[in-house]
PDB file of C-alpha atoms and ligand atoms in Angstrom:
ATOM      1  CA  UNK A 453     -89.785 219.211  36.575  1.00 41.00           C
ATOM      2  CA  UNK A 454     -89.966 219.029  32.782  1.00 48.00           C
ATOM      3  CA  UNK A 455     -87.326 215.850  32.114  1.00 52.00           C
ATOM      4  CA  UNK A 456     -88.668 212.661  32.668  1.00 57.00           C
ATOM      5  CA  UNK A 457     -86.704 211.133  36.318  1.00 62.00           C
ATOM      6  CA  UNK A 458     -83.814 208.647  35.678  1.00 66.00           C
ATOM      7  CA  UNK A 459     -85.594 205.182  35.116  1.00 64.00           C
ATOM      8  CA  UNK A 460     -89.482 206.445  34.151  1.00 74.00           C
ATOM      9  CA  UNK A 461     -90.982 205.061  31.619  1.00 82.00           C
ATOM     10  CA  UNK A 462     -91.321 207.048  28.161  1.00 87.00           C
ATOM     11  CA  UNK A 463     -95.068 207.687  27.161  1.00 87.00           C
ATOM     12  CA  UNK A 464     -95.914 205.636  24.453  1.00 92.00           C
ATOM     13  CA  UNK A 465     -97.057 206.564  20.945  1.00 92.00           C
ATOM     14  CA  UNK A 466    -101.062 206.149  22.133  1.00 92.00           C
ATOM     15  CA  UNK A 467    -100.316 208.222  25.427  1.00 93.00           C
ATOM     16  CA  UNK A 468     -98.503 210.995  23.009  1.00 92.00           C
ATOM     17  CA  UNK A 469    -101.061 210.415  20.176  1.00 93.00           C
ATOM     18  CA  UNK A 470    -103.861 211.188  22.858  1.00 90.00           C
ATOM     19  CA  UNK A 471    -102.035 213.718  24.382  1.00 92.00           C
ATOM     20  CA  UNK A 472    -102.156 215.719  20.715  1.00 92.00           C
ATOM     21  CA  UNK A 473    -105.821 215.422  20.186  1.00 90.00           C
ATOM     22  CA  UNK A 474    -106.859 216.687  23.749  1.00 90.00           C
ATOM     23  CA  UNK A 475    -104.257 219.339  22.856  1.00 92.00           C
ATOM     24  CA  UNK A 476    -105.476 220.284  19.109  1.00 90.00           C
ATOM     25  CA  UNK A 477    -109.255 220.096  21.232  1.00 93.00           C
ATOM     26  CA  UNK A 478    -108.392 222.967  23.450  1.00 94.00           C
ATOM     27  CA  UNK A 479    -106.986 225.236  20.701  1.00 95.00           C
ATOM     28  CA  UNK A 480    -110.171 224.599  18.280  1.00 96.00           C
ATOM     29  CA  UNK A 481    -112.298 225.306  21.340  1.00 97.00           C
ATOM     30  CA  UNK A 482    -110.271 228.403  22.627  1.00 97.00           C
ATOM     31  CA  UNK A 483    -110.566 229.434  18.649  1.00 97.00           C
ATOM     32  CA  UNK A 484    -114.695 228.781  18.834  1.00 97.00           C
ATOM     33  CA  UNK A 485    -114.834 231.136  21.471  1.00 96.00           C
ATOM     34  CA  UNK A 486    -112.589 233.565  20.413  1.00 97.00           C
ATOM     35  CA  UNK A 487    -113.627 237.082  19.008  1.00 97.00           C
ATOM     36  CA  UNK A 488    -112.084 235.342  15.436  1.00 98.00           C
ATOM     37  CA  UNK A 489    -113.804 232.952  15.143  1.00 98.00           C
ATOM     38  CA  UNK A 490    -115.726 234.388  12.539  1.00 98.00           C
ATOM     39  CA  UNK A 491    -112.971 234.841   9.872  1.00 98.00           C
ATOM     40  CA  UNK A 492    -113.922 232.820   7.443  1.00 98.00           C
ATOM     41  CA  UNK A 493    -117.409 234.781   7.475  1.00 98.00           C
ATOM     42  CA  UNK A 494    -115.825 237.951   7.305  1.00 98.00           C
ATOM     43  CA  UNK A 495    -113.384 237.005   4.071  1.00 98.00           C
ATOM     44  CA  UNK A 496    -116.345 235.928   2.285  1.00 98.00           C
ATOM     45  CA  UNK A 497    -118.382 239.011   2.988  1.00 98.00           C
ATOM     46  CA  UNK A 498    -115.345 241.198   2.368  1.00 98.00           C
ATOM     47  CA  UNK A 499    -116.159 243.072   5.467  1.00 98.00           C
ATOM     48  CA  UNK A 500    -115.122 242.926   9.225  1.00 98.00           C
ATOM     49  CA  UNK A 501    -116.229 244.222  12.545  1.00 98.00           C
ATOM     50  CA  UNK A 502    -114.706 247.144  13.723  1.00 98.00           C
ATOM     51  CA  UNK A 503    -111.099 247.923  15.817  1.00 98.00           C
ATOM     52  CA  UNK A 504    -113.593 249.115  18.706  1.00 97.00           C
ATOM     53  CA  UNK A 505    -115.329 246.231  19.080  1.00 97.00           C
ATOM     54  CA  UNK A 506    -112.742 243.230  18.549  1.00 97.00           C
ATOM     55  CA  UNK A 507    -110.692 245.492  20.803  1.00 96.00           C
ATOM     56  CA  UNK A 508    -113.518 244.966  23.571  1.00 94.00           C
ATOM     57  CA  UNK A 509    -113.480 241.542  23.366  1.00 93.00           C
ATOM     58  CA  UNK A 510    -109.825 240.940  24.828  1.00 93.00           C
ATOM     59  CA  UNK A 511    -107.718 241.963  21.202  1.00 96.00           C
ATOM     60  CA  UNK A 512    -105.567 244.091  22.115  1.00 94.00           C
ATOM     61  CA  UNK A 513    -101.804 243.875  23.408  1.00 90.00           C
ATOM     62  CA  UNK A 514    -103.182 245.700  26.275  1.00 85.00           C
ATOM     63  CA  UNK A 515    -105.119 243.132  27.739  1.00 81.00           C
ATOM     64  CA  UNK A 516    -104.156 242.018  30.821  1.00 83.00           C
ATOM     65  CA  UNK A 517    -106.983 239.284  32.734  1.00 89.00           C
ATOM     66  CA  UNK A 518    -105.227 236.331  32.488  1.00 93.00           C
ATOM     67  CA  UNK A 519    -107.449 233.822  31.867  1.00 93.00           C
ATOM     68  CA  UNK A 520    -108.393 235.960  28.451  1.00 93.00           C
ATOM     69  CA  UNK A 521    -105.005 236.534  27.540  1.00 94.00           C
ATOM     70  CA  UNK A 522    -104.229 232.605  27.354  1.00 95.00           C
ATOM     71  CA  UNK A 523    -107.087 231.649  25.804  1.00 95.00           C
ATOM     72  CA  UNK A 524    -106.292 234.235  22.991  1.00 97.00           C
ATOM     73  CA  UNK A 525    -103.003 232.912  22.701  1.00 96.00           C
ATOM     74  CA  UNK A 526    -103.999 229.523  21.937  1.00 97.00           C
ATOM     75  CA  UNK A 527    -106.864 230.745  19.376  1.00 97.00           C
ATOM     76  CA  UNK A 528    -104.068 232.602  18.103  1.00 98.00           C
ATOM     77  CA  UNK A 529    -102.194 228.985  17.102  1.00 97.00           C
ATOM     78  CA  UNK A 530    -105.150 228.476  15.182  1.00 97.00           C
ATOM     79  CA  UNK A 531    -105.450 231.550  13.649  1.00 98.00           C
ATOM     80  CA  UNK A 532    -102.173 231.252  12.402  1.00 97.00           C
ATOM     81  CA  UNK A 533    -102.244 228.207  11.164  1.00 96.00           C
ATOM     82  CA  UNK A 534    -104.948 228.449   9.023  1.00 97.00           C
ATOM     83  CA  UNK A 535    -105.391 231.986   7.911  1.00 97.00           C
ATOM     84  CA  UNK A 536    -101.990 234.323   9.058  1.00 98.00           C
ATOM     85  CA  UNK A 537    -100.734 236.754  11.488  1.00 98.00           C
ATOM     86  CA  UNK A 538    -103.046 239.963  11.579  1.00 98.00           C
ATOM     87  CA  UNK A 539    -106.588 240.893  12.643  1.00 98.00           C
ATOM     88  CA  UNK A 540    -108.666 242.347   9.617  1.00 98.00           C
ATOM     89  CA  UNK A 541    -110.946 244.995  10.679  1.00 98.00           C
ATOM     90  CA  UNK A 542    -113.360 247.595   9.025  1.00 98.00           C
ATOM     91  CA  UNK A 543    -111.132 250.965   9.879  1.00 98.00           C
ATOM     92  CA  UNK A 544    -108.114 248.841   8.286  1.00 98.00           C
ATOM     93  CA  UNK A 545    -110.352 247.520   5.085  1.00 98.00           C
ATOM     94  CA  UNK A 546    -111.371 251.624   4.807  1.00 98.00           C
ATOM     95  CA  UNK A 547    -107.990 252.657   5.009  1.00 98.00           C
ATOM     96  CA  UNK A 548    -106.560 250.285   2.344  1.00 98.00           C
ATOM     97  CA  UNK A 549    -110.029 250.925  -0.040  1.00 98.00           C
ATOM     98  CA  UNK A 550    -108.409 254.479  -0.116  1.00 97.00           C
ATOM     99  CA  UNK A 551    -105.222 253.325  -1.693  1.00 98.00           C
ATOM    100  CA  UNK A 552    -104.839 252.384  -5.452  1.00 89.00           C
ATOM    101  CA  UNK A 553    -105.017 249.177  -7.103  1.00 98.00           C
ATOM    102  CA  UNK A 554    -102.779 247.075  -4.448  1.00 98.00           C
ATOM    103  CA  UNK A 555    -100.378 244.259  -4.948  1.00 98.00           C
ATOM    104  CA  UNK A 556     -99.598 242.016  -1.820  1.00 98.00           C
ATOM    105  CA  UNK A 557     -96.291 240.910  -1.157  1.00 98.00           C
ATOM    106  CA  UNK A 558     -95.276 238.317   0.848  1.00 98.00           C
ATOM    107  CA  UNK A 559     -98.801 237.057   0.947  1.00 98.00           C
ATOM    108  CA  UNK A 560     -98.931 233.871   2.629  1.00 98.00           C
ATOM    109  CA  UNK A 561    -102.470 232.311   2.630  1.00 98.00           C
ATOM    110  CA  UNK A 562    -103.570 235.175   0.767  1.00 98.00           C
ATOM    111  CA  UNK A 563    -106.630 235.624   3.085  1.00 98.00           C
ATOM    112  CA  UNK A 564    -105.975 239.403   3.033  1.00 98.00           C
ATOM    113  CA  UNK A 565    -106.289 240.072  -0.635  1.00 98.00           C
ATOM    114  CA  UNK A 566    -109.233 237.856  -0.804  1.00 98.00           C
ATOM    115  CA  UNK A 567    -111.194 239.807   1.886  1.00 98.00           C
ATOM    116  CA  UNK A 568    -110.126 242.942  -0.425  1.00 98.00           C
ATOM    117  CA  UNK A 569    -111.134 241.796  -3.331  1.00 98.00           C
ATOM    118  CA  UNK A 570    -114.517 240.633  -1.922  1.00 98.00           C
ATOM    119  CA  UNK A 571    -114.923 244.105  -0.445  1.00 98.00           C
ATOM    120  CA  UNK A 572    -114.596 244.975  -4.095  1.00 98.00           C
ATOM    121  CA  UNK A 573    -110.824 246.865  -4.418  1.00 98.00           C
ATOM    122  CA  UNK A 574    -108.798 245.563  -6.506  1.00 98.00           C
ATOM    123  CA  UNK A 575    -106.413 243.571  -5.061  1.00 98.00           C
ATOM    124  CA  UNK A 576    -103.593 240.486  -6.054  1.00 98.00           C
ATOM    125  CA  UNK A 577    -101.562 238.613  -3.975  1.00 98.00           C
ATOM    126  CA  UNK A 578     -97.929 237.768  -4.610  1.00 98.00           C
ATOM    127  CA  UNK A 579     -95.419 235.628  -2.235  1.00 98.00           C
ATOM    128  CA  UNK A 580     -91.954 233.944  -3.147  1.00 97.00           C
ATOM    129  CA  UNK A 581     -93.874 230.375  -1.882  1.00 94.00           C
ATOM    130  CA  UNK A 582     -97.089 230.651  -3.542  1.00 92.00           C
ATOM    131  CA  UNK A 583     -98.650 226.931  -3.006  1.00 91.00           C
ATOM    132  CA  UNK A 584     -97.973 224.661  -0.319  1.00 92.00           C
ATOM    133  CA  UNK A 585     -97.246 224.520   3.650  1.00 91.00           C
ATOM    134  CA  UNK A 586     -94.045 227.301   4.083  1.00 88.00           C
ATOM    135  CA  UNK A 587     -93.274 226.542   7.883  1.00 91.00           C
ATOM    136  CA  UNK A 588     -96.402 228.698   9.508  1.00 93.00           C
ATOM    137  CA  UNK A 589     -99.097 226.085   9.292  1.00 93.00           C
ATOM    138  CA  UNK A 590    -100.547 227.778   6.662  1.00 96.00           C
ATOM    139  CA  UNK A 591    -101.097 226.933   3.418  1.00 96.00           C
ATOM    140  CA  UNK A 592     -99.758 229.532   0.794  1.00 97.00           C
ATOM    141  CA  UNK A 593    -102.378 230.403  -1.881  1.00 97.00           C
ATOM    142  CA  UNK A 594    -105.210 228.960  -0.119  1.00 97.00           C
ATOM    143  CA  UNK A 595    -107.668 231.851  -0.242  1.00 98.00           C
ATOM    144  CA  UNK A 596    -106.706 233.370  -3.233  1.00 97.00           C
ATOM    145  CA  UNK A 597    -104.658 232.498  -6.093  1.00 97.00           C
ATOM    146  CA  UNK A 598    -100.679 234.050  -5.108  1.00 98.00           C
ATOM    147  CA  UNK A 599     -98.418 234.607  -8.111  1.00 97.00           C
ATOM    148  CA  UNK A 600     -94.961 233.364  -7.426  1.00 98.00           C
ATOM    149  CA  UNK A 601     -93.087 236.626  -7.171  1.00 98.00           C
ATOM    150  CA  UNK A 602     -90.542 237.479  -4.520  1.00 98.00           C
ATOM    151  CA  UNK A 603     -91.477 241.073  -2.975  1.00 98.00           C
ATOM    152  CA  UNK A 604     -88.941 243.206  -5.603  1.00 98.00           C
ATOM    153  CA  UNK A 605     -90.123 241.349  -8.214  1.00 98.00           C
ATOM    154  CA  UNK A 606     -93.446 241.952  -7.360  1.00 98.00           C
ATOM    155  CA  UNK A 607     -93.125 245.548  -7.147  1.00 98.00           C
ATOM    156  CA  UNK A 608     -91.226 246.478 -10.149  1.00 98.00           C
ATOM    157  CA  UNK A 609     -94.223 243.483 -11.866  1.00 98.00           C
ATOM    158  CA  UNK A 610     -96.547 245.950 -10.876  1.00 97.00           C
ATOM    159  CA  UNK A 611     -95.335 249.145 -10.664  1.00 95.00           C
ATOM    160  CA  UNK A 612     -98.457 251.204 -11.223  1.00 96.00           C
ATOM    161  CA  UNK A 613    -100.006 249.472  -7.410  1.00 98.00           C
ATOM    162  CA  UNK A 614     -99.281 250.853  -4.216  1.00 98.00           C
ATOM    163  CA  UNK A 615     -98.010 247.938  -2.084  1.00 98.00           C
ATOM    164  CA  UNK A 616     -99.542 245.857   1.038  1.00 98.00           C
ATOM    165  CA  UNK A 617     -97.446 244.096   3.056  1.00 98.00           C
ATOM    166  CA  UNK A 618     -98.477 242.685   6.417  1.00 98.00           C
ATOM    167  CA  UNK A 619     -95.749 240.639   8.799  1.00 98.00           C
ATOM    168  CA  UNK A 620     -92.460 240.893   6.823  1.00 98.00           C
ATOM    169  CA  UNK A 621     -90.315 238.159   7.907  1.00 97.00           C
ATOM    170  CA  UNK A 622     -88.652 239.324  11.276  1.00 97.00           C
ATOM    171  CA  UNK A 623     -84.481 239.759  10.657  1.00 97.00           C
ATOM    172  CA  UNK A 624     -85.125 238.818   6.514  1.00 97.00           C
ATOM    173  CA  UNK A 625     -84.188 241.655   3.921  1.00 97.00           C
ATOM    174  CA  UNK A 626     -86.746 240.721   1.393  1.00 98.00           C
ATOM    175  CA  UNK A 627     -89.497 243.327   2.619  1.00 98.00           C
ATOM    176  CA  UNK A 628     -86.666 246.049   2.373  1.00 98.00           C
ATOM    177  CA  UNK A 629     -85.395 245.080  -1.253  1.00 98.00           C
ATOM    178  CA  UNK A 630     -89.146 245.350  -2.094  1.00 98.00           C
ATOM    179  CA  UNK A 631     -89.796 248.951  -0.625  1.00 98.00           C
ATOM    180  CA  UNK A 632     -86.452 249.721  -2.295  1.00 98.00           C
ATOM    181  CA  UNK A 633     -87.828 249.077  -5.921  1.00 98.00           C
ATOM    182  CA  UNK A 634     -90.960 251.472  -5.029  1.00 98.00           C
ATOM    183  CA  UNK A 635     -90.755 254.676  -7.595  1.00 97.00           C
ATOM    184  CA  UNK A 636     -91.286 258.011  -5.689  1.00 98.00           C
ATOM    185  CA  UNK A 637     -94.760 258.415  -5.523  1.00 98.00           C
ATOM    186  CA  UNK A 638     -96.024 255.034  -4.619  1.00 98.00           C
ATOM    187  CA  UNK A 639     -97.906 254.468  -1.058  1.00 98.00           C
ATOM    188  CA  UNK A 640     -96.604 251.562   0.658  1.00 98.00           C
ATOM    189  CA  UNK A 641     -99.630 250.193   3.571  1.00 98.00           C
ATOM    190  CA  UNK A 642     -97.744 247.971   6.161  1.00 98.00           C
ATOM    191  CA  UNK A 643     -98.801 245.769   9.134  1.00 98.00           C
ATOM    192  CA  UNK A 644     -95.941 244.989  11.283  1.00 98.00           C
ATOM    193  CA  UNK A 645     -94.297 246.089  14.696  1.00 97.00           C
ATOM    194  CA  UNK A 646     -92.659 248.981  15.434  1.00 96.00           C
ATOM    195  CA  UNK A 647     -88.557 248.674  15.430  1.00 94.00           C
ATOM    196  CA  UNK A 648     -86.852 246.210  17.484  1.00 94.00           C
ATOM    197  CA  UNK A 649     -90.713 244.075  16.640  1.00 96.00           C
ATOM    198  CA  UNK A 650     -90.759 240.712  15.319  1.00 96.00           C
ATOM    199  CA  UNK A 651     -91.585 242.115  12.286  1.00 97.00           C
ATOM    200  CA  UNK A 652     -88.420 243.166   9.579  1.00 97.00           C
ATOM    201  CA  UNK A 653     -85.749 244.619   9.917  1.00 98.00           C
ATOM    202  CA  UNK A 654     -83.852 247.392  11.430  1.00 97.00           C
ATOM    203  CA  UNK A 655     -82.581 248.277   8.158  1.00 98.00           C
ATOM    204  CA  UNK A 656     -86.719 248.131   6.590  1.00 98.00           C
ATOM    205  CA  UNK A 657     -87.474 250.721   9.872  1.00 98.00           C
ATOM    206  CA  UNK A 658     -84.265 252.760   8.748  1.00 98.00           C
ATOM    207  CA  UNK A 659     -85.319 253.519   4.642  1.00 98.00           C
ATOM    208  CA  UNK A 660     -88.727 254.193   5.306  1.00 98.00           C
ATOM    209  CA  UNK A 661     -87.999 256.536   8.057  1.00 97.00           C
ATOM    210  CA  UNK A 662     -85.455 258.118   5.710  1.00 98.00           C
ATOM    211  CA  UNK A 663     -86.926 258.018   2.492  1.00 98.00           C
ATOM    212  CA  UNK A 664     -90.452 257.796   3.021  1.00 98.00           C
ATOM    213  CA  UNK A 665     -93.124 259.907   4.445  1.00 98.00           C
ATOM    214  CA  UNK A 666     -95.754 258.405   7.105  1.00 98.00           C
ATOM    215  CA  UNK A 667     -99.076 259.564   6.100  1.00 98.00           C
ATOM    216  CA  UNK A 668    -101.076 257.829   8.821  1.00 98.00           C
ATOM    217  CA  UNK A 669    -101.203 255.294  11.220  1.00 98.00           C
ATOM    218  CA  UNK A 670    -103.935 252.620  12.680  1.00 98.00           C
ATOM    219  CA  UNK A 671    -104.494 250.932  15.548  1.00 97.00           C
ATOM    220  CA  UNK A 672    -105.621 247.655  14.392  1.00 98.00           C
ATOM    221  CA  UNK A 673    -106.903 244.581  16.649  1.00 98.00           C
ATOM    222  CA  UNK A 674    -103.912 242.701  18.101  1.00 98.00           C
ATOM    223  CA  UNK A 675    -103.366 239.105  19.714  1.00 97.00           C
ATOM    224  CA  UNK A 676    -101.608 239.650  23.332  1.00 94.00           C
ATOM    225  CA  UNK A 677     -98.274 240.733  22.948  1.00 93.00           C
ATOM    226  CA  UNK A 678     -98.706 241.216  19.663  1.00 96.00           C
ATOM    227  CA  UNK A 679     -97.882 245.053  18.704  1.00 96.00           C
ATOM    228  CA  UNK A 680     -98.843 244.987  15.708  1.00 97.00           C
ATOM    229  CA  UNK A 681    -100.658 248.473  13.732  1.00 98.00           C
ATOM    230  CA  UNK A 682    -101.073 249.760  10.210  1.00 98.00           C
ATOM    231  CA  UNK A 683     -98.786 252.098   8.969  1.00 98.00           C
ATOM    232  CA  UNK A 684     -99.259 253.565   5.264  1.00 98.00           C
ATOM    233  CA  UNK A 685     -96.422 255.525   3.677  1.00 98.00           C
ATOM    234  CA  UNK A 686     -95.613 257.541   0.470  1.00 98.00           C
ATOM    235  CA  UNK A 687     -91.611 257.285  -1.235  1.00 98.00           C
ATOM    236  CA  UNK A 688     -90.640 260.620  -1.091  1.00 98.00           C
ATOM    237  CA  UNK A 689     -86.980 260.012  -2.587  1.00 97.00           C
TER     238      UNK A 689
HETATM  239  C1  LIG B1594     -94.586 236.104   8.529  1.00 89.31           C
HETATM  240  S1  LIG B1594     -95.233 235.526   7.009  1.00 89.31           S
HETATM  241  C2  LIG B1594     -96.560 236.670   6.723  1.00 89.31           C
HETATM  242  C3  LIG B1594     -97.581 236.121   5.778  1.00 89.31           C
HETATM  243  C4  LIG B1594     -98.822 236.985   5.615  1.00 89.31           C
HETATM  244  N1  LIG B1594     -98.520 238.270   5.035  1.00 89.31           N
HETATM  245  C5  LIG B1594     -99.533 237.193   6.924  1.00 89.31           C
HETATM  246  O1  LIG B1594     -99.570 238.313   7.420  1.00 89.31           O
HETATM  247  O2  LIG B1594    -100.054 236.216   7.448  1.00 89.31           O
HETATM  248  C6  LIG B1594     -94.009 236.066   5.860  1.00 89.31           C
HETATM  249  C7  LIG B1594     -94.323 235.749   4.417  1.00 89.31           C
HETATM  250  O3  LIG B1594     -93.253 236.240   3.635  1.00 89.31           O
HETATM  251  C8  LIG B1594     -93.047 235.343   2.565  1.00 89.31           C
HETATM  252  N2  LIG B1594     -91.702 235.548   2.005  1.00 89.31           N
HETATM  253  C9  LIG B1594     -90.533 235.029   2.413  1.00 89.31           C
HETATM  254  N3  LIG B1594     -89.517 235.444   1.613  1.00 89.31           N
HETATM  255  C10 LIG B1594     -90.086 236.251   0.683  1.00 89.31           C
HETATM  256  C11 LIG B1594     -89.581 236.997  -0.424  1.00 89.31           C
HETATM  257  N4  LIG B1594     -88.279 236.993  -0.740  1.00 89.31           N
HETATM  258  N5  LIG B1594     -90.452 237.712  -1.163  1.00 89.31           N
HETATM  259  C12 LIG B1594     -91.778 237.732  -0.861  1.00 89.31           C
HETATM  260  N6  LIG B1594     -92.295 237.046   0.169  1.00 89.31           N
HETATM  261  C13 LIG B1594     -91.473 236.317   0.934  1.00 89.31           C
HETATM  262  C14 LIG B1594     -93.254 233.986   3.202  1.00 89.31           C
HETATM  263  O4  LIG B1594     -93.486 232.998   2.214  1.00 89.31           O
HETATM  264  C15 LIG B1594     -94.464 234.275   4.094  1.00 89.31           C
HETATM  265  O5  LIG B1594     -95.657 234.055   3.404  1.00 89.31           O
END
């Protein structure tokens, strides 16, 4: 029963207040323990472990003990909050090294592009909300500095960079006008889920299918049912 029974009392604000802290307790201490907890670590070093190994330890949309899979799910609140929605790792850090100079679009906290640029590529991060708390719990900007650029202007800003992109809004056509100002040529890396994800849109899946070529694809580290990989493509036309 989730309603509180005709004539019950409502909690009051201590009870609730309480109830919040014991609650922001468990996720910090589900985050301590979690295979992420590192993050912060790895940004600064500009390196992560590898796929392999945070796979092991429970990240991975395959994992099915229970008792894992929630505790990952509330790190994940943290996660997100603080830094943003993938799992760095050292195949996906060699795999975007290989690119050219990069520009990040729709950066968010811009913890990506920092761990980049501290693994020595170079890297800058763009977003449309470049300072400030955008509705994720994270704060835009806060790891590197984002310039305010939505993803088209971004691209045709910095035309010369193939283009990151990780989590494009799920049912928003901003990540598709971006890969639609991409001359032929230019490599596109994207994190996101595979059609009908919570990741873009239909109509994203549909244009790089048709006018882009997959060159590769990675399995990166995932939350639970999270599906989640890194795809990197080339504009063919
Ligand atoms: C789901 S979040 C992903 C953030 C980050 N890339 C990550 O993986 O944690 C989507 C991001 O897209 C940004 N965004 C929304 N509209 C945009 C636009 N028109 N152009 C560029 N970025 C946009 C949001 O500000 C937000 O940072």
């Amino acid at each position: 029963m989730t309603a509180l029974a005709a004539g019950a009392q409502q909690p009051s604000e201590e009870t609730l207040r309480l109830a919040r802290a014991v609650y922001a307790g468990r996720l910090q201490a589900a985050f301590q323990r979690s295979p992420v907890a590192r993050i912060a670590d790895w940004i600064a070093a500009g390196q992560a472990p590898t796929a392999e190994s945070l796979r092991a330890a429970g990240l991975t949309t395959r994992s099915t003990d229970p008792e894992r899979v929630r505790e990952l799910r509330l790190a994940r609140k943290v996660f997100v909050r603080t830094w943003g929605f993938s799992i760095p790792c050292a195949e996906a850090i060699g795999v975007l090294s290989r690119l050219g100079p990069l520009v990040e679009i729709g950066a968010g906290s811009g913890y990506w592009t920092a761990l980049l640029r501290h693994a020595g590529l170079d890297a800058i991060a763009t977003d449309a909300a470049a300072t400030g708390n955008i509705g994720y719990g994270f704060e835009a900007g806060r790891f590197c500095p984002v310039e305010p650029l939505s993803g088209h202007a971004a691209v045709r800003a910095h035309p010369e960079r193939d283009v990151f992109c990780a989590w494009p809004t799920e049912g928003s056509p901003w990540a598709l006008a971006a890969v639609r100002a991409m001359p032929v040529g230019r490599r596109l890396a994207l994190i996101g889920e595979p059609r009908g994800g919570i990741t873009g849109t239909p109509g994203l899946h549909h244009f790089l299918e048709t006018r882009f070529q997959l060159l590769g694809a990675l399995a990166i580290p995932q939350f639970p049912r999270c599906a989640d990989q890194l795809s990197v493509y080339q504009r063919t036309r």
